[in-house]
Amino acid sequence: MRAALKTLTYFDYAVVAHLKVEPEQEDFVDSLDLVFSELRNSARPGFEHAFSIVVRDATVGFFVLREGAALPEWAPPEVVTLHTLCIDRAYQGNGYGKTAIGLAARWISTNRPSINSLMLGVNVRNVTARAVYLKSGFRDTGATHYGPSGTQSILEHNIGRGG
């Protein structure tokens, strides 16, 4: 399974428009229509980075990294945060979520070498995603934040040299 990141702009919605999650996950992932609308209208475009996850010639997933002025209110200033990690339901269960997290950490390590931490909020009811994140090197900080879909646990992944 050789996966790669492809940098996207807010013009690239069509690249990921086909991605679908399982119905029980829909409450926890923002629609890609909404995400790309927010990217198009962002006051902080230099601080939000959208990526597709590509395996061979197939786009299997998507996520956004935020930093600096685009960080959510719960994040400390010296981190990058992960948002809207979405693996298409046809590709779930194959390790692409864990691979995407590794690729994100590598991108941060290469492009933001002063950043040592990747953080995210995961809904406390989203047991599947939480398990993937914990298996991928995240740890629960014990902090919570109330988000649009309810209470979120704040998780952190320490980024070492080389991702």
Coordinates of C-alpha atoms in Angstrom, one line a residue:
M1 CA 0.0 0.0 0.0
R2 CA 2.0 3.0 -1.3
A3 CA 0.0 6.2 -0.6
A4 CA 0.9 9.8 -1.3
L5 CA -0.4 13.2 -0.5
K6 CA -1.6 15.5 -3.2
T7 CA -1.9 19.2 -2.3
L8 CA -5.3 20.6 -3.1
T9 CA -6.7 24.1 -3.5
Y10 CA -10.2 25.2 -3.0
F11 CA -10.7 24.8 -6.7
D12 CA -10.1 21.0 -6.4
Y13 CA -13.4 19.9 -5.0
A14 CA -14.0 17.6 -8.0
V15 CA -11.0 15.5 -7.0
V16 CA -12.6 14.4 -3.8
A17 CA -16.3 14.9 -4.4
H18 CA -16.8 11.1 -4.9
L19 CA -15.6 10.3 -1.3
K20 CA -18.3 8.8 0.9
V21 CA -18.2 7.6 4.5
E22 CA -20.4 5.0 6.2
P23 CA -23.8 6.4 7.2
E24 CA -23.0 6.1 10.9
Q25 CA -19.9 8.4 10.4
E26 CA -21.8 11.2 8.6
D27 CA -22.6 13.0 11.8
F28 CA -18.9 13.3 12.7
V29 CA -17.4 14.5 9.4
D30 CA -18.2 17.8 7.8
S31 CA -19.5 17.5 4.2
L32 CA -16.9 18.1 1.6
D33 CA -19.2 20.8 0.1
L34 CA -19.0 22.7 3.4
V35 CA -15.3 22.2 3.8
F36 CA -14.5 23.5 0.3
S37 CA -16.9 26.4 0.8
E38 CA -15.0 27.3 4.0
L39 CA -11.7 27.0 2.2
R40 CA -12.9 29.2 -0.7
N41 CA -14.1 31.9 1.8
S42 CA -11.3 31.6 4.3
A43 CA -9.7 34.8 5.7
R44 CA -6.6 32.6 6.4
P45 CA -5.9 30.7 3.2
G46 CA -2.1 30.5 3.9
F47 CA -2.8 28.6 7.1
E48 CA -5.2 25.9 5.8
H49 CA -3.8 23.1 3.8
A50 CA -6.1 20.6 2.0
F51 CA -4.8 17.2 0.8
S52 CA -6.1 14.2 -1.0
I53 CA -4.7 10.7 -0.2
V54 CA -3.8 8.9 -3.4
V55 CA -3.1 5.2 -3.8
R56 CA -2.0 4.2 -7.3
D57 CA -4.3 6.4 -9.4
A58 CA -7.3 6.4 -6.9
T59 CA -8.1 9.2 -4.5
V60 CA -9.0 7.3 -1.3
G61 CA -9.2 10.1 1.2
F62 CA -9.0 13.7 2.2
F63 CA -8.0 15.9 5.1
V64 CA -7.1 19.5 6.1
L65 CA -4.2 20.7 8.2
R66 CA -4.5 24.1 10.0
E67 CA -1.9 26.2 11.6
G68 CA -1.2 29.6 13.0
A69 CA -4.2 32.0 12.6
A70 CA -6.4 29.2 11.4
L71 CA -6.1 27.0 14.5
P72 CA -9.2 26.2 16.4
E73 CA -9.8 27.9 19.8
W74 CA -8.8 24.8 21.8
A75 CA -5.4 24.4 20.1
P76 CA -2.2 25.9 21.5
P77 CA -0.3 28.1 19.0
E78 CA 2.7 25.8 18.4
V79 CA 0.8 22.9 16.9
V80 CA -0.8 21.9 13.6
T81 CA -4.4 20.5 13.8
L82 CA -6.0 17.8 11.6
H83 CA -9.5 18.2 10.3
T84 CA -12.1 16.3 8.3
L85 CA -10.0 13.1 7.8
C86 CA -12.2 11.1 5.5
I87 CA -11.4 7.8 4.0
D88 CA -13.9 6.6 1.3
R89 CA -16.0 3.8 2.6
A90 CA -14.8 1.5 -0.2
Y91 CA -11.3 1.8 1.2
Q92 CA -11.9 1.8 4.9
G93 CA -10.3 -1.0 6.9
N94 CA -7.2 -1.1 4.8
G95 CA -5.0 1.1 7.0
Y96 CA -5.4 4.2 4.9
G97 CA -6.5 6.3 7.9
K98 CA -3.3 5.4 9.8
T99 CA -1.3 6.0 6.6
A100 CA -2.9 9.4 6.2
I101 CA -1.8 10.4 9.7
G102 CA 1.7 9.2 9.0
L103 CA 1.8 11.3 5.8
A104 CA 0.4 14.3 7.6
A105 CA 3.1 14.0 10.3
R106 CA 5.8 13.7 7.6
W107 CA 4.4 16.8 5.8
I108 CA 4.6 18.7 9.1
S109 CA 8.1 17.4 9.9
T110 CA 9.3 18.4 6.4
N111 CA 7.5 21.7 6.0
R112 CA 7.1 22.9 9.5
P113 CA 10.2 21.5 11.3
S114 CA 9.6 23.7 14.4
I115 CA 6.2 22.0 15.0
N116 CA 6.4 18.9 17.2
S117 CA 2.7 18.2 17.7
L118 CA -0.3 17.3 15.6
M119 CA -3.7 17.6 17.4
L120 CA -7.3 16.9 16.6
G121 CA -10.7 16.8 18.2
V122 CA -12.7 13.6 17.9
N123 CA -16.3 13.2 18.9
V124 CA -16.6 11.1 22.0
R125 CA -19.3 9.1 20.3
N126 CA -17.1 8.3 17.3
V127 CA -15.6 5.1 18.7
T128 CA -14.3 3.9 15.3
A129 CA -12.3 7.1 14.5
R130 CA -11.0 7.3 18.1
A131 CA -9.6 3.8 17.9
V132 CA -7.9 4.5 14.6
Y133 CA -6.3 7.7 16.0
L134 CA -5.1 5.9 19.2
K135 CA -3.6 3.1 17.1
S136 CA -1.9 5.7 14.9
G137 CA 0.1 7.3 17.7
F138 CA -2.3 9.8 19.2
R139 CA -2.9 10.1 22.9
D140 CA -5.9 11.5 24.7
T141 CA -4.9 14.8 26.4
G142 CA -7.8 14.6 28.8
A143 CA -9.1 17.9 27.4
T144 CA -12.5 18.3 25.8
H145 CA -14.2 20.8 23.6
Y146 CA -17.9 21.2 22.7
G147 CA -18.2 21.1 18.9
P148 CA -21.0 21.2 16.4
S149 CA -21.7 17.4 16.9
G150 CA -21.2 17.4 20.7
T151 CA -18.3 16.8 23.0
Q152 CA -14.9 16.2 21.4
S153 CA -11.9 14.6 23.1
I154 CA -8.7 16.5 22.2
L155 CA -6.0 14.1 21.0
E156 CA -2.3 14.8 20.4
H157 CA 0.4 13.0 18.3
N158 CA 4.0 13.9 18.9
I159 CA 6.0 14.3 15.8
G160 CA 9.6 13.2 15.8
R161 CA 12.3 13.9 13.3
G162 CA 11.4 12.5 9.9
G163 CA 7.7 12.3 10.7

